[in-house]
Every structure is written in structure tokens, then in C-alpha cells.
Short mmCIF file of C-alpha atoms in Angstrom, two decimals:
data_model
loop_
_atom_site.label_atom_id
_atom_site.label_comp_id
_atom_site.label_asym_id
_atom_site.label_seq_id
_atom_site.Cartn_x
_atom_site.Cartn_y
_atom_site.Cartn_z
CA UNK A 1 14.27 14.39 8.82
CA UNK A 2 16.29 11.93 10.93
CA UNK A 3 14.86 8.46 10.32
CA UNK A 4 11.26 9.58 9.86
CA UNK A 5 9.08 7.21 7.86
CA UNK A 6 5.88 8.38 6.15
CA UNK A 7 3.18 5.91 5.12
CA UNK A 8 0.36 6.89 2.83
CA UNK A 9 -2.99 5.17 2.34
CA UNK A 10 -5.27 6.57 -0.31
CA UNK A 11 -8.57 6.39 -2.10
CA UNK A 12 -8.43 5.60 -5.79
CA UNK A 13 -8.39 8.80 -7.81
CA UNK A 14 -7.29 10.98 -4.88
CA UNK A 15 -3.81 11.45 -6.39
CA UNK A 16 -2.37 9.72 -3.35
CA UNK A 17 0.42 8.01 -5.28
CA UNK A 18 1.47 11.26 -6.96
CA UNK A 19 1.38 13.08 -3.64
CA UNK A 20 3.49 10.36 -2.01
CA UNK A 21 6.03 10.63 -4.80
CA UNK A 22 6.04 14.40 -4.42
CA UNK A 23 6.63 14.11 -0.67
CA UNK A 24 9.57 11.79 -1.25
CA UNK A 25 10.98 14.06 -3.95
CA UNK A 26 10.77 17.15 -1.74
CA UNK A 27 12.48 15.28 1.10
CA UNK A 28 15.09 13.69 -1.13
CA UNK A 29 14.19 10.16 -0.01
CA UNK A 30 12.97 7.03 -1.77
CA UNK A 31 9.32 6.24 -2.37
CA UNK A 32 8.21 2.61 -2.27
CA UNK A 33 5.08 1.49 -4.06
CA UNK A 34 4.76 -1.35 -6.57
CA UNK A 35 8.52 -1.73 -6.86
CA UNK A 36 8.45 -2.99 -3.30
CA UNK A 37 6.88 -6.22 -4.56
CA UNK A 38 9.72 -6.87 -6.98
CA UNK A 39 12.38 -5.90 -4.47
CA UNK A 40 11.06 -8.24 -1.80
CA UNK A 41 10.43 -11.08 -4.25
CA UNK A 42 13.95 -10.86 -5.64
CA UNK A 43 15.47 -10.68 -2.17
CA UNK A 44 13.60 -13.79 -1.08
CA UNK A 45 14.16 -15.73 -4.30
CA UNK A 46 10.41 -16.02 -4.90
CA UNK A 47 10.06 -14.04 -8.09
CA UNK A 48 11.00 -16.81 -10.51
CA UNK A 49 8.85 -19.34 -8.64
CA UNK A 50 5.84 -17.06 -8.81
CA UNK A 51 6.23 -16.40 -12.52
CA UNK A 52 6.73 -20.07 -13.32
CA UNK A 53 3.63 -21.13 -11.42
CA UNK A 54 1.49 -18.34 -12.88
CA UNK A 55 1.70 -19.98 -16.31
CA UNK A 56 0.44 -23.26 -14.90
CA UNK A 57 -2.70 -21.96 -13.22
CA UNK A 58 -5.76 -19.96 -14.26
CA UNK A 59 -5.86 -16.25 -13.52
CA UNK A 60 -8.44 -16.79 -10.78
CA UNK A 61 -6.11 -19.10 -8.87
CA UNK A 62 -4.90 -18.19 -5.42
CA UNK A 63 -1.28 -18.16 -6.59
CA UNK A 64 -2.11 -15.60 -9.26
CA UNK A 65 -3.70 -13.45 -6.58
CA UNK A 66 -0.40 -13.42 -4.70
CA UNK A 67 1.30 -11.67 -7.59
CA UNK A 68 -1.52 -9.16 -7.83
CA UNK A 69 -1.91 -9.01 -4.04
CA UNK A 70 1.35 -10.13 -2.39
CA UNK A 71 -0.21 -10.22 1.05
CA UNK A 72 -2.39 -13.18 0.12
CA UNK A 73 -1.38 -16.24 2.10
CA UNK A 74 -2.57 -19.37 3.83
CA UNK A 75 -1.19 -22.28 5.84
CA UNK A 76 -0.72 -25.74 4.34
CA UNK A 77 -0.89 -28.75 6.60
CA UNK A 78 1.91 -31.29 6.35
CA UNK A 79 2.75 -34.38 8.38
CA UNK A 80 5.03 -32.39 10.63
CA UNK A 81 2.44 -29.70 11.29
CA UNK A 82 1.87 -26.29 9.76
CA UNK A 83 4.50 -24.90 7.40
CA UNK A 84 4.66 -21.87 5.15
CA UNK A 85 3.73 -22.47 1.53
CA UNK A 86 4.62 -20.22 -1.39
CA UNK A 87 1.79 -17.79 -0.63
CA UNK A 88 2.78 -17.32 3.00
CA UNK A 89 6.42 -16.92 2.08
CA UNK A 90 5.46 -14.16 -0.36
CA UNK A 91 3.55 -12.38 2.40
CA UNK A 92 6.45 -12.66 4.83
CA UNK A 93 8.88 -11.43 2.19
CA UNK A 94 6.86 -8.24 1.72
CA UNK A 95 6.34 -7.79 5.46
CA UNK A 96 10.02 -8.26 6.31
CA UNK A 97 11.18 -6.07 3.44
CA UNK A 98 9.06 -3.14 4.58
CA UNK A 99 10.51 -3.40 8.07
CA UNK A 100 14.05 -3.78 6.74
CA UNK A 101 13.75 -0.70 4.54
CA UNK A 102 12.22 1.32 7.38
CA UNK A 103 15.23 0.52 9.58
CA UNK A 104 17.69 1.70 6.94
CA UNK A 105 16.60 5.31 6.72
CA UNK A 106 13.84 7.84 5.98
CA UNK A 107 11.48 7.00 3.13
CA UNK A 108 7.86 7.06 1.99
CA UNK A 109 5.66 3.97 1.67
CA UNK A 110 2.48 4.04 -0.39
CA UNK A 111 -0.12 1.41 0.45
CA UNK A 112 0.89 -2.22 1.15
CA UNK A 113 -0.59 -2.00 4.67
CA UNK A 114 2.69 -0.30 5.56
CA UNK A 115 1.24 1.62 8.48
CA UNK A 116 0.13 -1.67 10.02
CA UNK A 117 3.41 -3.43 9.24
CA UNK A 118 5.28 -0.59 10.95
CA UNK A 119 2.84 -0.15 13.83
CA UNK A 120 5.50 -0.86 16.46
CA UNK A 121 8.00 1.64 15.02
CA UNK A 122 8.32 4.95 16.85
CA UNK A 123 9.42 7.04 13.88
CA UNK A 124 6.40 6.60 11.61
CA UNK A 125 3.77 9.11 10.54
CA UNK A 126 0.67 7.61 8.91
CA UNK A 127 -1.49 9.60 6.50
CA UNK A 128 -4.65 8.78 4.56
CA UNK A 129 -5.45 10.78 1.44
CA UNK A 130 -9.04 11.11 0.22
CA UNK A 131 -11.14 13.37 -2.00
CA UNK A 132 -14.83 13.86 -2.84
CA UNK A 133 -16.17 11.28 -5.29
CA UNK A 134 -16.95 13.84 -7.99
CA UNK A 135 -13.37 15.13 -7.91
CA UNK A 136 -11.99 11.61 -8.10
CA UNK A 137 -14.25 10.81 -11.03
CA UNK A 138 -12.86 13.82 -12.88
CA UNK A 139 -9.30 12.73 -12.12
CA UNK A 140 -9.85 9.14 -13.25
CA UNK A 141 -11.70 10.23 -16.41
CA UNK A 142 -8.81 12.48 -17.39
CA UNK A 143 -6.01 10.11 -16.41
CA UNK A 144 -7.38 6.95 -18.01
CA UNK A 145 -9.60 8.39 -20.73
CA UNK A 146 -12.75 6.83 -19.28
CA UNK A 147 -16.36 7.90 -19.43
CA UNK A 148 -17.98 9.20 -16.27
CA UNK A 149 -19.82 5.91 -15.78
CA UNK A 150 -16.67 3.80 -16.27
CA UNK A 151 -14.64 6.07 -14.01
CA UNK A 152 -17.20 5.75 -11.23
CA UNK A 153 -17.28 1.97 -11.62
CA UNK A 154 -13.48 1.78 -11.54
CA UNK A 155 -13.30 3.88 -8.38
CA UNK A 156 -15.87 1.73 -6.60
CA UNK A 157 -14.05 -1.43 -7.68
CA UNK A 158 -10.59 -0.21 -6.66
CA UNK A 159 -11.70 1.20 -3.31
CA UNK A 160 -13.56 -2.00 -2.49
CA UNK A 161 -10.48 -4.05 -3.30
CA UNK A 162 -8.21 -1.82 -1.23
CA UNK A 163 -10.56 -1.88 1.74
CA UNK A 164 -10.95 -5.67 1.60
CA UNK A 165 -7.21 -6.12 1.25
CA UNK A 166 -6.36 -3.78 4.12
CA UNK A 167 -9.09 -4.93 6.49
CA UNK A 168 -8.26 -8.59 5.98
CA UNK A 169 -4.52 -8.35 6.49
CA UNK A 170 -4.48 -5.86 9.35
CA UNK A 171 -6.42 -5.25 12.55
CA UNK A 172 -7.19 -1.70 11.38
CA UNK A 173 -9.97 -0.38 9.16
CA UNK A 174 -9.16 1.13 5.79
CA UNK A 175 -9.93 4.83 5.56
CA UNK A 176 -11.08 5.22 9.16
CA UNK A 177 -9.47 8.08 11.09
CA UNK A 178 -8.43 5.80 13.94
CA UNK A 179 -6.13 3.86 11.60
CA UNK A 180 -3.95 6.87 10.76
CA UNK A 181 -2.32 9.87 12.39
CA UNK A 182 -4.30 12.19 10.15
CA UNK A 183 -6.34 12.30 6.94
CA UNK A 184 -6.38 15.01 4.29
CA UNK A 185 -8.63 15.98 1.37
CA UNK A 186 -6.25 16.34 -1.58
CA UNK A 187 -8.80 18.23 -3.67
CA UNK A 188 -8.59 21.32 -1.49
CA UNK A 189 -4.99 22.35 -2.14
CA UNK A 190 -3.82 20.02 -4.88
CA UNK A 191 -0.82 17.71 -5.16
CA UNK A 192 2.05 20.07 -4.37
CA UNK A 193 0.58 21.86 -1.37
CA UNK A 194 -0.91 18.66 0.05
CA UNK A 195 2.60 17.20 -0.05
CA UNK A 196 3.87 20.28 1.82
CA UNK A 197 1.27 19.81 4.56
CA UNK A 198 2.20 16.15 4.98
CA UNK A 199 5.87 17.08 5.32
CA UNK A 200 5.07 19.84 7.81
CA UNK A 201 3.02 17.50 10.01
CA UNK A 202 5.72 14.83 9.82
CA UNK A 203 8.32 17.35 10.95
CA UNK A 204 6.12 18.52 13.81
CA UNK A 205 5.60 14.95 14.98
CA UNK A 206 9.32 14.26 14.75
CA UNK A 207 10.12 17.24 16.96
CA UNK A 208 7.57 16.44 19.67
#
């Protein structure tokens, strides 16, 4: 697979994370999702600072949002001009870590605006995974033991958060075809075969 990188965006309940993990497993490469936050925070020395400050501020504080959403950032004005505060440093740590990992070898990234972060890399294939709402409701009900109403509400909430997150921190639009190399409905073939299709397309792109 040379140094091919695969990024995966996904709707909540589409099994996108499981498919990404399956793709990585089939290729024998690493898959980076939530652990990317910890890896980047540890590498930058921010993790302890973030945890310490979390206890000092309410859960609706901007600092708390950085831990939940590590791309959150802003500039603070000082006498010498603009400088990066803790939030911006957290964003840059994630951004730089994604690029560093991508340079080290083939892997799979799930979410984290990774397709935007790696937009200038030549060896990246970007995929968006979706599924019909009714199928996603079934998946979420089964996975989390929720009622149909609660599952629907959770899907709407999660998708709204992902779209806001992605659209704010990138110049792309979440879920739109133009933001990815291709999109696929995971409900048609299921987790395993959807992973196979993603791998096949990645290999075809690599050999072009």
C-alpha cells in the first residue's frame, strides 16, 4: 500500500468507526481515532495542563470544550501582539500530530478533520460513510440500548455537532461530495464488504 493514507468521515450510526477499524485491520496498519487526542496532547506536554484546568472551570467553559473538541481555539491578545493560548496550542498539537503520523507510513484516520489537515498530501484517499436515517436509528438503538425516539435525537445531535465542528475548522463542508474523493452507503453491503470497497478504491487511486 506504499504510504497510502485513508481518511474517513462518517455520519453517526453509519458504523464508520467500525469500518475504519476494519480497513486498518485488513491492511495491517494503525487506525487513529480518539487516541490521537491523547497522543498529541502527551507529545506536546498539554495533557496535564488541560486536566488541571478542567477542574477549575465549569463544564461549559471553552477550555473544557478543547478536551471534548481539541480543535477549539482562539487568539489571546498580549502586549507584544497575538500569541497562542492553551486552546490554540491544543489545536496545533492535533494538527501537527496528524501530519507527522501521515509522513511516517500508511494508516487510517477517522474524523478529526483529517482530510482537511492532509489536503496538501498527495497520498491521501478521503472517504465519507453514510447510511439512511432508519438504518442508523436501528444501529444506535441496538448499540446503546436506546428507544427509537432517543436514538433519533442522539443521531441529530451528533451529526449537528460533527457538521458544526468540521465546517468551522475547515474550508470544506461536512458530508458534501465535493469534500471527499467518494462517499458510500454502509447499509448496502455491511461493515466487512464496505471496508473491502474502500481498500479497493484506495489501491486503484494509488496505482493511477
